[in-house]
PDB file of C-alpha atoms and ligand atoms in Angstrom:
ATOM      1  CA  MET A  11       0.010   0.050   0.053  1.00  0.00           C
ATOM      2  CA  GLY A  12       1.593   3.144  -1.153  1.00  0.00           C
ATOM      3  CA  CYS A  13       1.029   6.135   1.533  1.00  0.00           C
ATOM      4  CA  SER A  14       3.750   8.366   0.883  1.00  0.00           C
ATOM      5  CA  PRO A  15       4.123  11.168  -1.524  1.00  0.00           C
ATOM      6  CA  GLN A  16       3.791  10.167  -5.378  1.00  0.00           C
ATOM      7  CA  ARG A  17       4.103  12.883  -7.552  1.00  0.00           C
ATOM      8  CA  GLY A  18       2.523  15.428  -5.052  1.00  0.00           C
ATOM      9  CA  HIS A  19      -0.314  12.476  -3.857  1.00  0.00           C
ATOM     10  CA  TRP A  20      -0.331  11.304  -0.282  1.00  0.00           C
ATOM     11  CA  MET A  21      -2.858   8.684   0.825  1.00  0.00           C
ATOM     12  CA  ASP A  22      -4.569  10.384   3.936  1.00  0.00           C
ATOM     13  CA  GLU A  23      -4.976   8.176   7.071  1.00  0.00           C
ATOM     14  CA  ASP A  24      -8.545   7.489   6.958  1.00  0.00           C
ATOM     15  CA  THR A  25      -8.202   6.136   3.336  1.00  0.00           C
ATOM     16  CA  ALA A  26      -5.323   4.023   4.299  1.00  0.00           C
ATOM     17  CA  VAL A  27      -6.994   2.562   7.273  1.00  0.00           C
ATOM     18  CA  GLU A  28     -10.132   1.892   5.253  1.00  0.00           C
ATOM     19  CA  ILE A  29      -8.091   0.381   2.444  1.00  0.00           C
ATOM     20  CA  TRP A  30      -6.255  -1.748   4.766  1.00  0.00           C
ATOM     21  CA  ARG A  31      -9.546  -3.122   6.441  1.00  0.00           C
ATOM     22  CA  GLN A  32     -10.788  -3.936   2.931  1.00  0.00           C
ATOM     23  CA  LEU A  33      -7.753  -5.906   1.919  1.00  0.00           C
ATOM     24  CA  GLN A  34      -8.092  -7.682   5.065  1.00  0.00           C
ATOM     25  CA  SER A  35     -11.540  -8.796   4.501  1.00  0.00           C
ATOM     26  CA  ALA A  36     -11.212  -9.454   0.754  1.00  0.00           C
ATOM     27  CA  SER A  37      -8.208 -11.827   1.445  1.00  0.00           C
ATOM     28  CA  PRO A  38      -9.863 -14.985   2.929  1.00  0.00           C
ATOM     29  CA  HIS A  39      -6.214 -16.750   2.921  1.00  0.00           C
ATOM     30  CA  GLY A  40      -4.550 -13.799   4.863  1.00  0.00           C
ATOM     31  CA  CYS A  41      -3.255 -10.644   3.845  1.00  0.00           C
ATOM     32  CA  LYS A  42       0.233  -9.123   4.484  1.00  0.00           C
ATOM     33  CA  ILE A  43       0.352  -5.129   4.393  1.00  0.00           C
ATOM     34  CA  HIS A  44       3.327  -3.729   3.021  1.00  0.00           C
ATOM     35  CA  LEU A  45       3.861   0.136   3.465  1.00  0.00           C
ATOM     36  CA  SER A  46       6.119   1.882   0.918  1.00  0.00           C
ATOM     37  CA  GLY A  47       6.572   4.756  -1.045  1.00  0.00           C
ATOM     38  CA  GLY A  48       7.743   7.227  -2.766  1.00  0.00           C
ATOM     39  CA  GLU A  49       9.564   7.321   0.752  1.00  0.00           C
ATOM     40  CA  ILE A  50       7.296   6.778   3.470  1.00  0.00           C
ATOM     41  CA  PHE A  51       9.688   8.157   6.128  1.00  0.00           C
ATOM     42  CA  GLY A  52       9.351  11.589   4.216  1.00  0.00           C
ATOM     43  CA  ASP A  53       6.243  12.187   6.915  1.00  0.00           C
ATOM     44  CA  TRP A  54       7.140  10.358  10.022  1.00  0.00           C
ATOM     45  CA  PRO A  55       4.483  11.684  12.394  1.00  0.00           C
ATOM     46  CA  ARG A  56       1.902  10.376   9.550  1.00  0.00           C
ATOM     47  CA  LEU A  57       3.567   6.992   9.398  1.00  0.00           C
ATOM     48  CA  ILE A  58       3.709   6.292  12.936  1.00  0.00           C
ATOM     49  CA  SER A  59       0.129   7.506  13.434  1.00  0.00           C
ATOM     50  CA  LEU A  60      -1.178   5.364  10.643  1.00  0.00           C
ATOM     51  CA  VAL A  61       0.688   2.330  12.070  1.00  0.00           C
ATOM     52  CA  ARG A  62      -0.553   2.813  15.675  1.00  0.00           C
ATOM     53  CA  ARG A  63      -4.041   3.472  14.470  1.00  0.00           C
ATOM     54  CA  ALA A  64      -3.973   0.372  12.456  1.00  0.00           C
ATOM     55  CA  LYS A  65      -2.950  -1.732  15.626  1.00  0.00           C
ATOM     56  CA  ALA A  66      -5.660  -0.033  17.727  1.00  0.00           C
ATOM     57  CA  GLU A  67      -8.395  -0.706  15.329  1.00  0.00           C
ATOM     58  CA  GLY A  68      -7.345  -4.626  15.090  1.00  0.00           C
ATOM     59  CA  LEU A  69      -5.909  -4.587  11.695  1.00  0.00           C
ATOM     60  CA  VAL A  70      -3.368  -7.186  10.760  1.00  0.00           C
ATOM     61  CA  ARG A  71      -0.893  -7.737   9.506  1.00  0.00           C
ATOM     62  CA  LEU A  72       1.838  -5.332   8.954  1.00  0.00           C
ATOM     63  CA  GLU A  73       4.704  -7.283   7.416  1.00  0.00           C
ATOM     64  CA  LYS A  74       6.863  -4.496   6.196  1.00  0.00           C
ATOM     65  CA  VAL A  75       7.771  -0.800   6.223  1.00  0.00           C
ATOM     66  CA  GLU A  76      10.080  -0.221   3.393  1.00  0.00           C
ATOM     67  CA  THR A  77      12.657   2.901   3.383  1.00  0.00           C
ATOM     68  CA  ASN A  78      15.698   3.737   1.412  1.00  0.00           C
ATOM     69  CA  GLY A  79      17.094   5.182   4.460  1.00  0.00           C
ATOM     70  CA  PHE A  80      17.564   8.751   3.190  1.00  0.00           C
ATOM     71  CA  TRP A  81      16.378  10.120   6.557  1.00  0.00           C
ATOM     72  CA  LEU A  82      19.033   8.512   8.944  1.00  0.00           C
ATOM     73  CA  ALA A  83      20.826  11.456  10.253  1.00  0.00           C
ATOM     74  CA  ASP A  84      20.514  11.175  14.262  1.00  0.00           C
ATOM     75  CA  GLU A  85      21.064   7.485  14.908  1.00  0.00           C
ATOM     76  CA  ASP A  86      19.313   7.731  18.355  1.00  0.00           C
ATOM     77  CA  GLU A  87      16.254   9.182  16.713  1.00  0.00           C
ATOM     78  CA  ALA A  88      16.369   6.361  13.952  1.00  0.00           C
ATOM     79  CA  CYS A  89      16.424   3.668  16.932  1.00  0.00           C
ATOM     80  CA  ARG A  90      13.474   5.419  18.297  1.00  0.00           C
ATOM     81  CA  ARG A  91      11.539   5.352  15.269  1.00  0.00           C
ATOM     82  CA  ILE A  92      12.164   1.731  14.462  1.00  0.00           C
ATOM     83  CA  GLU A  93      11.434   0.816  17.912  1.00  0.00           C
ATOM     84  CA  ALA A  94       8.130   2.683  17.824  1.00  0.00           C
ATOM     85  CA  LEU A  95       7.152   0.663  14.423  1.00  0.00           C
ATOM     86  CA  GLY A  96       8.003  -2.583  16.033  1.00  0.00           C
ATOM     87  CA  GLU A  97       6.040  -1.781  19.147  1.00  0.00           C
ATOM     88  CA  ALA A  98       2.897  -0.761  16.844  1.00  0.00           C
ATOM     89  CA  GLY A  99       3.014  -3.936  14.781  1.00  0.00           C
ATOM     90  CA  MET A 100       5.667  -3.839  12.165  1.00  0.00           C
ATOM     91  CA  GLU A 101       7.237  -7.482  11.585  1.00  0.00           C
ATOM     92  CA  PHE A 102      10.176  -6.373   9.223  1.00  0.00           C
ATOM     93  CA  LEU A 103      12.194  -3.181   8.417  1.00  0.00           C
ATOM     94  CA  ALA A 104      12.815  -3.436   4.790  1.00  0.00           C
ATOM     95  CA  ILE A 105      15.404  -1.395   3.435  1.00  0.00           C
ATOM     96  CA  SER A 106      15.991  -0.846  -0.441  1.00  0.00           C
ATOM     97  CA  ALA A 107      19.470  -0.983  -1.275  1.00  0.00           C
ATOM     98  CA  ASP A 108      20.361  -1.286  -4.992  1.00  0.00           C
ATOM     99  CA  PRO A 109      22.233   0.458  -7.613  1.00  0.00           C
ATOM    100  CA  PHE A 110      19.338   2.827  -8.357  1.00  0.00           C
ATOM    101  CA  HIS A 111      18.901   4.074  -4.727  1.00  0.00           C
ATOM    102  CA  GLN A 112      22.707   4.337  -4.343  1.00  0.00           C
ATOM    103  CA  HIS A 113      22.525   7.142  -6.799  1.00  0.00           C
ATOM    104  CA  TYR A 114      20.745   9.254  -4.185  1.00  0.00           C
ATOM    105  CA  VAL A 115      21.490   7.643  -0.850  1.00  0.00           C
ATOM    106  CA  PRO A 116      25.140   7.026   0.403  1.00  0.00           C
ATOM    107  CA  LEU A 117      25.677   3.126   0.615  1.00  0.00           C
ATOM    108  CA  GLU A 118      27.361   3.624   4.187  1.00  0.00           C
ATOM    109  CA  GLN A 119      24.176   5.327   5.285  1.00  0.00           C
ATOM    110  CA  VAL A 120      22.100   2.121   4.123  1.00  0.00           C
ATOM    111  CA  ARG A 121      24.619  -0.191   5.962  1.00  0.00           C
ATOM    112  CA  ARG A 122      24.244   2.060   8.999  1.00  0.00           C
ATOM    113  CA  LEU A 123      20.455   1.721   8.903  1.00  0.00           C
ATOM    114  CA  ALA A 124      20.541  -2.206   8.508  1.00  0.00           C
ATOM    115  CA  GLU A 125      22.847  -2.462  11.662  1.00  0.00           C
ATOM    116  CA  LEU A 126      20.771  -0.027  13.653  1.00  0.00           C
ATOM    117  CA  GLY A 127      17.569  -1.990  12.716  1.00  0.00           C
ATOM    118  CA  ARG A 128      19.048  -5.215  13.618  1.00  0.00           C
ATOM    119  CA  LYS A 129      20.526  -3.852  16.970  1.00  0.00           C
ATOM    120  CA  THR A 130      16.948  -2.430  17.639  1.00  0.00           C
ATOM    121  CA  LEU A 131      14.465  -5.234  16.234  1.00  0.00           C
ATOM    122  CA  GLY A 132      16.918  -8.296  16.310  1.00  0.00           C
ATOM    123  CA  PRO A 133      18.868  -9.857  13.639  1.00  0.00           C
ATOM    124  CA  THR A 134      15.862 -11.638  11.741  1.00  0.00           C
ATOM    125  CA  ARG A 135      13.553  -8.560  11.440  1.00  0.00           C
ATOM    126  CA  VAL A 136      15.564  -6.162   8.997  1.00  0.00           C
ATOM    127  CA  GLN A 137      15.294  -7.371   5.394  1.00  0.00           C
ATOM    128  CA  VAL A 138      17.658  -5.976   2.615  1.00  0.00           C
ATOM    129  CA  ARG A 139      16.447  -5.861  -1.034  1.00  0.00           C
ATOM    130  CA  TRP A 140      19.708  -6.869  -2.615  1.00  0.00           C
ATOM    131  CA  GLU A 141      21.887  -7.725   0.526  1.00  0.00           C
ATOM    132  CA  GLU A 142      24.497  -8.755  -1.810  1.00  0.00           C
ATOM    133  CA  TRP A 143      24.678  -5.271  -3.084  1.00  0.00           C
ATOM    134  CA  MET A 144      24.883  -3.777   0.438  1.00  0.00           C
ATOM    135  CA  GLU A 145      27.606  -5.802   1.151  1.00  0.00           C
ATOM    136  CA  ASN A 146      29.560  -5.472  -2.014  1.00  0.00           C
ATOM    137  CA  GLY A 147      28.304  -2.728  -3.781  1.00  0.00           C
ATOM    138  CA  GLU A 148      29.781   0.877  -3.884  1.00  0.00           C
ATOM    139  CA  ASP A 149      28.522   4.305  -3.477  1.00  0.00           C
ATOM    140  CA  LEU A 150      27.217   5.832  -6.752  1.00  0.00           C
ATOM    141  CA  THR A 151      26.501   9.449  -5.323  1.00  0.00           C
ATOM    142  CA  ALA A 152      29.317  11.160  -6.894  1.00  0.00           C
ATOM    143  CA  VAL A 153      30.513   8.789  -9.902  1.00  0.00           C
ATOM    144  CA  THR A 154      30.317   9.793 -13.658  1.00  0.00           C
ATOM    145  CA  PRO A 155      26.978   8.685 -15.355  1.00  0.00           C
ATOM    146  CA  GLU A 156      29.075   6.210 -17.443  1.00  0.00           C
ATOM    147  CA  HIS A 157      30.355   4.655 -14.371  1.00  0.00           C
ATOM    148  CA  ARG A 158      27.008   4.566 -12.830  1.00  0.00           C
ATOM    149  CA  ASN A 159      25.678   3.094 -15.927  1.00  0.00           C
ATOM    150  CA  ALA A 160      28.330   0.368 -15.972  1.00  0.00           C
ATOM    151  CA  VAL A 161      27.451  -0.867 -12.640  1.00  0.00           C
ATOM    152  CA  PHE A 162      23.715  -0.615 -13.081  1.00  0.00           C
ATOM    153  CA  ALA A 163      24.386  -3.051 -16.333  1.00  0.00           C
ATOM    154  CA  LYS A 164      26.487  -5.328 -14.274  1.00  0.00           C
ATOM    155  CA  TRP A 165      24.063  -5.866 -11.490  1.00  0.00           C
ATOM    156  CA  LEU A 166      20.979  -6.150 -13.557  1.00  0.00           C
ATOM    157  CA  THR A 167      22.698  -8.811 -15.736  1.00  0.00           C
ATOM    158  CA  ARG A 168      22.859 -10.845 -12.944  1.00  0.00           C
ATOM    159  CA  GLY A 169      18.948 -11.113 -12.982  1.00  0.00           C
ATOM    160  CA  TYR A 170      18.315  -8.811 -10.178  1.00  0.00           C
ATOM    161  CA  GLU A 171      15.684  -6.532 -11.660  1.00  0.00           C
ATOM    162  CA  ARG A 172      12.874  -6.806 -14.174  1.00  0.00           C
ATOM    163  CA  ILE A 173      13.560  -4.216 -17.051  1.00  0.00           C
ATOM    164  CA  ASN A 174      10.431  -1.793 -16.925  1.00  0.00           C
ATOM    165  CA  GLY A 175       9.505   1.584 -16.793  1.00  0.00           C
ATOM    166  CA  ARG A 176      12.522   4.071 -16.480  1.00  0.00           C
ATOM    167  CA  ALA A 177      15.146   1.279 -16.003  1.00  0.00           C
ATOM    168  CA  ALA A 178      13.898  -0.011 -19.340  1.00  0.00           C
ATOM    169  CA  GLU A 179      14.660   3.358 -20.676  1.00  0.00           C
ATOM    170  CA  GLU A 180      18.107   4.076 -19.152  1.00  0.00           C
ATOM    171  CA  LEU A 181      19.580   0.646 -19.311  1.00  0.00           C
ATOM    172  CA  ALA A 182      18.443  -1.290 -22.075  1.00  0.00           C
ATOM    173  CA  GLY A 183      21.196   0.386 -24.191  1.00  0.00           C
ATOM    174  CA  LEU A 184      24.007  -1.291 -21.831  1.00  0.00           C
ATOM    175  CA  MET A 185      22.563  -4.921 -21.936  1.00  0.00           C
ATOM    176  CA  GLU A 186      22.340  -7.693 -24.379  1.00  0.00           C
ATOM    177  CA  ARG A 187      19.321  -7.847 -26.391  1.00  0.00           C
ATOM    178  CA  LYS A 188      17.302 -10.808 -27.747  1.00  0.00           C
ATOM    179  CA  PRO A 189      15.024 -11.402 -30.610  1.00  0.00           C
ATOM    180  CA  ILE A 190      11.415 -10.887 -29.909  1.00  0.00           C
ATOM    181  CA  ASP A 191      10.809 -14.588 -30.584  1.00  0.00           C
ATOM    182  CA  THR A 192      12.732 -15.402 -27.587  1.00  0.00           C
ATOM    183  CA  PHE A 193       9.712 -14.136 -25.243  1.00  0.00           C
ATOM    184  CA  ARG A 194       7.098 -15.700 -27.324  1.00  0.00           C
ATOM    185  CA  GLU A 195       6.172 -18.225 -24.925  1.00  0.00           C
ATOM    186  CA  SER A 196       6.071 -15.904 -21.947  1.00  0.00           C
ATOM    187  CA  ILE A 197       2.553 -15.253 -20.932  1.00  0.00           C
ATOM    188  CA  CYS A 198       1.826 -13.066 -17.828  1.00  0.00           C
ATOM    189  CA  ARG A 199      -1.546 -14.548 -16.212  1.00  0.00           C
ATOM    190  CA  LYS A 200       0.251 -15.247 -13.018  1.00  0.00           C
ATOM    191  CA  SER A 201       1.883 -11.678 -12.718  1.00  0.00           C
ATOM    192  CA  LEU A 202      -1.485 -10.028 -13.680  1.00  0.00           C
ATOM    193  CA  LEU A 203      -4.124 -12.140 -12.392  1.00  0.00           C
ATOM    194  CA  ARG A 204      -2.717 -14.555  -9.541  1.00  0.00           C
ATOM    195  CA  GLY A 205       0.061 -12.356  -8.112  1.00  0.00           C
ATOM    196  CA  LYS A 206       0.064 -12.467  -4.390  1.00  0.00           C
ATOM    197  CA  HIS A 207       1.420  -9.101  -4.262  1.00  0.00           C
ATOM    198  CA  ILE A 208      -0.698  -6.010  -5.393  1.00  0.00           C
ATOM    199  CA  HIS A 209      -0.185  -2.069  -5.212  1.00  0.00           C
ATOM    200  CA  VAL A 210      -2.554   0.214  -3.823  1.00  0.00           C
ATOM    201  CA  ASN A 211      -1.265   3.461  -5.130  1.00  0.00           C
ATOM    202  CA  PRO A 212      -1.905   7.068  -3.320  1.00  0.00           C
ATOM    203  CA  ASP A 213      -4.300   8.064  -6.013  1.00  0.00           C
ATOM    204  CA  GLY A 214      -6.259   4.424  -5.207  1.00  0.00           C
ATOM    205  CA  THR A 215      -5.239   2.706  -8.462  1.00  0.00           C
ATOM    206  CA  LEU A 216      -4.432  -0.855  -8.371  1.00  0.00           C
ATOM    207  CA  THR A 217      -1.496  -2.033 -10.054  1.00  0.00           C
ATOM    208  CA  PRO A 218       0.074  -5.463  -9.991  1.00  0.00           C
ATOM    209  CA  GLY A 219       2.953  -6.234  -8.015  1.00  0.00           C
ATOM    210  CA  VAL A 220       5.548  -6.503 -10.656  1.00  0.00           C
ATOM    211  CA  CYS A 221       3.968  -4.633 -13.588  1.00  0.00           C
ATOM    212  CA  ALA A 222       4.204  -0.845 -12.813  1.00  0.00           C
ATOM    213  CA  GLY A 223       2.151   1.182 -15.303  1.00  0.00           C
ATOM    214  CA  ILE A 224      -0.765  -1.401 -15.699  1.00  0.00           C
ATOM    215  CA  LEU A 225      -3.908  -0.674 -13.994  1.00  0.00           C
ATOM    216  CA  LEU A 226      -6.087  -3.373 -12.527  1.00  0.00           C
ATOM    217  CA  GLY A 227      -8.886  -1.086 -10.986  1.00  0.00           C
ATOM    218  CA  SER A 228      -9.379   1.773  -8.873  1.00  0.00           C
ATOM    219  CA  TRP A 229     -10.403   2.207  -5.312  1.00  0.00           C
ATOM    220  CA  GLY A 230     -12.969   4.555  -4.192  1.00  0.00           C
ATOM    221  CA  SER A 231     -15.073   5.020  -1.221  1.00  0.00           C
ATOM    222  CA  GLY A 232     -18.367   3.385  -2.652  1.00  0.00           C
ATOM    223  CA  GLU A 233     -19.238  -0.190  -2.398  1.00  0.00           C
ATOM    224  CA  GLU A 234     -18.843  -0.543  -6.294  1.00  0.00           C
ATOM    225  CA  SER A 235     -15.340   0.470  -5.887  1.00  0.00           C
ATOM    226  CA  SER A 236     -14.321  -1.336  -2.876  1.00  0.00           C
ATOM    227  CA  ILE A 237     -11.300  -3.669  -2.951  1.00  0.00           C
ATOM    228  CA  ALA A 238     -13.601  -6.640  -3.080  1.00  0.00           C
ATOM    229  CA  ALA A 239     -15.475  -5.307  -5.939  1.00  0.00           C
ATOM    230  CA  ASN A 240     -12.407  -4.397  -8.000  1.00  0.00           C
ATOM    231  CA  TRP A 241     -11.032  -8.221  -7.654  1.00  0.00           C
ATOM    232  CA  GLN A 242     -14.725  -9.674  -8.824  1.00  0.00           C
ATOM    233  CA  ARG A 243     -14.544  -7.169 -11.683  1.00  0.00           C
ATOM    234  CA  LEU A 244     -11.139  -8.361 -12.715  1.00  0.00           C
ATOM    235  CA  LYS A 245     -12.039 -12.078 -12.404  1.00  0.00           C
ATOM    236  CA  ASP A 246     -15.423 -11.563 -14.311  1.00  0.00           C
ATOM    237  CA  GLU A 247     -14.269  -9.135 -16.918  1.00  0.00           C
ATOM    238  CA  TYR A 248     -10.430  -9.516 -17.459  1.00  0.00           C
ATOM    239  CA  ASP A 249     -11.238 -10.950 -20.802  1.00  0.00           C
ATOM    240  CA  SER A 250     -12.786  -7.929 -22.045  1.00  0.00           C
ATOM    241  CA  ARG A 251      -9.823  -5.679 -21.127  1.00  0.00           C
ATOM    242  CA  PRO A 252      -7.992  -5.801 -24.365  1.00  0.00           C
ATOM    243  CA  ILE A 253      -4.391  -5.030 -22.920  1.00  0.00           C
ATOM    244  CA  VAL A 254      -4.597  -7.128 -19.802  1.00  0.00           C
ATOM    245  CA  SER A 255      -6.331 -10.267 -21.401  1.00  0.00           C
ATOM    246  CA  THR A 256      -3.788 -10.192 -24.267  1.00  0.00           C
ATOM    247  CA  LEU A 257      -0.859  -9.978 -21.963  1.00  0.00           C
ATOM    248  CA  ALA A 258      -2.548 -12.881 -19.577  1.00  0.00           C
ATOM    249  CA  THR A 259      -3.109 -15.107 -22.523  1.00  0.00           C
ATOM    250  CA  GLY A 260      -0.568 -14.410 -25.116  1.00  0.00           C
ATOM    251  CA  GLY A 261       2.361 -12.329 -23.602  1.00  0.00           C
ATOM    252  CA  PRO A 262       3.722  -9.043 -24.727  1.00  0.00           C
ATOM    253  CA  VAL A 263       4.723 -10.786 -28.011  1.00  0.00           C
ATOM    254  CA  ALA A 264       1.110 -11.077 -28.771  1.00  0.00           C
ATOM    255  CA  LEU A 265       0.496  -7.753 -27.462  1.00  0.00           C
ATOM    256  CA  ALA A 266       3.306  -6.405 -29.818  1.00  0.00           C
ATOM    257  CA  GLU A 267       1.979  -8.064 -32.749  1.00  0.00           C
ATOM    258  CA  GLN A 268      -1.439  -6.605 -32.186  1.00  0.00           C
ATOM    259  CA  ALA A 269      -0.043  -3.107 -31.833  1.00  0.00           C
ATOM    260  CA  ALA A 270       2.299  -3.782 -35.063  1.00  0.00           C
ATOM    261  CA  GLU A 271      -1.007  -3.748 -37.063  1.00  0.00           C
ATOM    262  CA  ARG A 272      -1.681  -0.318 -35.710  1.00  0.00           C
ATOM    263  CA  GLY A 273       1.632   0.894 -36.208  1.00  0.00           C
ATOM    264  CA  PHE A 274       4.026   0.005 -33.522  1.00  0.00           C
ATOM    265  CA  VAL A 275       7.473  -0.714 -34.882  1.00  0.00           C
ATOM    266  CA  ILE A 276       9.095  -3.702 -33.220  1.00  0.00           C
ATOM    267  CA  ASP A 277      12.800  -2.994 -32.681  1.00  0.00           C
ATOM    268  CA  PRO A 278      14.951  -4.986 -35.061  1.00  0.00           C
ATOM    269  CA  ARG A 279      17.680  -5.231 -32.404  1.00  0.00           C
ATOM    270  CA  GLY A 280      15.420  -7.004 -30.043  1.00  0.00           C
ATOM    271  CA  TYR A 281      14.514  -6.588 -26.572  1.00  0.00           C
ATOM    272  CA  VAL A 282      16.536  -7.185 -23.117  1.00  0.00           C
ATOM    273  CA  SER A 283      13.601  -8.999 -21.503  1.00  0.00           C
ATOM    274  CA  LYS A 284       9.884  -9.580 -21.918  1.00  0.00           C
ATOM    275  CA  CYS A 285       9.176  -6.691 -19.616  1.00  0.00           C
ATOM    276  CA  HIS A 286      11.426  -4.216 -21.698  1.00  0.00           C
ATOM    277  CA  LEU A 287       9.427  -5.286 -24.602  1.00  0.00           C
ATOM    278  CA  CYS A 288       6.045  -4.763 -22.684  1.00  0.00           C
ATOM    279  CA  TRP A 289       7.214  -1.506 -21.440  1.00  0.00           C
ATOM    280  CA  SER A 290       8.134  -0.104 -24.850  1.00  0.00           C
ATOM    281  CA  LEU A 291       4.795  -1.179 -26.430  1.00  0.00           C
ATOM    282  CA  ARG A 292       2.898   0.068 -23.734  1.00  0.00           C
ATOM    283  CA  LYS A 293       4.580   3.487 -23.894  1.00  0.00           C
ATOM    284  CA  TRP A 294       3.703   3.524 -27.492  1.00  0.00           C
ATOM    285  CA  LEU A 295       0.040   2.645 -26.786  1.00  0.00           C
ATOM    286  CA  PHE A 296      -0.220   5.245 -24.058  1.00  0.00           C
ATOM    287  CA  ALA A 297       1.029   7.939 -26.237  1.00  0.00           C
ATOM    288  CA  LYS A 298      -1.133   7.035 -29.017  1.00  0.00           C
ATOM    289  CA  GLY A 299      -4.129   7.226 -26.530  1.00  0.00           C
ATOM    290  CA  LEU A 300      -4.670   3.543 -26.761  1.00  0.00           C
ATOM    291  CA  GLY A 301      -4.194   2.714 -23.144  1.00  0.00           C
ATOM    292  CA  GLY A 302      -7.817   2.843 -22.307  1.00  0.00           C
ATOM    293  CA  GLU A 303      -8.246   2.689 -18.430  1.00  0.00           C
ATOM    294  CA  GLU A 304      -5.572  -0.007 -18.524  1.00  0.00           C
ATOM    295  CA  LEU A 305      -2.528   1.918 -18.577  1.00  0.00           C
ATOM    296  CA  GLY A 306      -1.278   5.006 -16.179  1.00  0.00           C
ATOM    297  CA  PRO A 307      -0.672   6.901 -14.235  1.00  0.00           C
ATOM    298  CA  ALA A 308       0.329   9.509 -17.031  1.00  0.00           C
ATOM    299  CA  TRP A 309       3.641  10.826 -15.231  1.00  0.00           C
ATOM    300  CA  LEU A 310       4.941   7.216 -15.445  1.00  0.00           C
ATOM    301  CA  TYR A 311       4.613   7.100 -18.994  1.00  0.00           C
ATOM    302  CA  GLY A 312       6.081  10.614 -19.216  1.00  0.00           C
ATOM    303  CA  ILE A 313       3.087  12.504 -20.448  1.00  0.00           C
TER     304      ILE A 313
HETATM  305  S1  LIG B  24       5.676  -8.650 -19.475  1.00  0.00           S
HETATM  306 FE1  LIG B  24       4.401  -6.937 -18.834  1.00  0.00          FE
HETATM  307  S2  LIG B  24       2.639  -7.890 -18.211  1.00  0.00           S
HETATM  308 FE2  LIG B  24       4.298  -9.521 -18.162  1.00  0.00          FE
HETATM  309  S3  LIG B  24       5.338  -9.539 -16.082  1.00  0.00           S
HETATM  310 FE3  LIG B  24       6.604  -7.861 -17.520  1.00  0.00          FE
HETATM  311  S4  LIG B  24       5.572  -6.019 -17.092  1.00  0.00           S
HETATM  312 FE4  LIG B  24       4.178  -7.694 -16.199  1.00  0.00          FE
END
């Protein structure tokens, strides 16, 4: 659940609590909440207030609060914040450490936050996304763009990241491309329709956990736009959604071939991954006004 600023959007506390409640009741097999951003520590009073209120109202289960550690300055204050979140129900402190974040946040700061987190919560309650990078990576806050790109490419080729969105734009030129036929058998039913991970964005839109830019629905305060109603609609109607159904049944190659009939040019150099192909053609569809209600938000597509 995204509760921090995203291009000027904040999810207010009442909304976050209501969505949390609805996610819980719409998930008969259990639901784990993950608070992330943007950067959710950008408004500490709001974060701790939400987490405490959710606990007071009996909402479960706050699996993770995710941060890039940008806010770490006063170590005593950092320990107090981590402890307060732990007491209010947070199971894990999740730290984003990867070449993208280390462009902005010094690696040493991230290592220090992980250390403070483990000291405060215990060794098993801190998760670092790209632990290997945190241990062996390098600070990228003051290196040349060429060096930074070379480091990105090296770590991405280790299979650490899907190439989607901005990463696709910036990094595809640095990595090996494969012919489009390589991805012909890759369909996306599981990622789109059976994923265990869903993002609720600050504007209420719902996106699959791994497919930024694809919209599965939109939460609103009425019953028709509840989380449960969105799920039901997706189940009942997904095959009438041209982009989602094509990706779910035929994958991005099928969608690219459909788009090619309308003018999309399949890059003869090939694509780094199926998600790189998917991103390239979704960007084209969006720019042509062909995304309907299935693609967004506009800022992600550079509009
Ligand atoms: S190819 Fe597209 S739909 Fe499939 S997993 Fe990648 S981003 Fe998601």
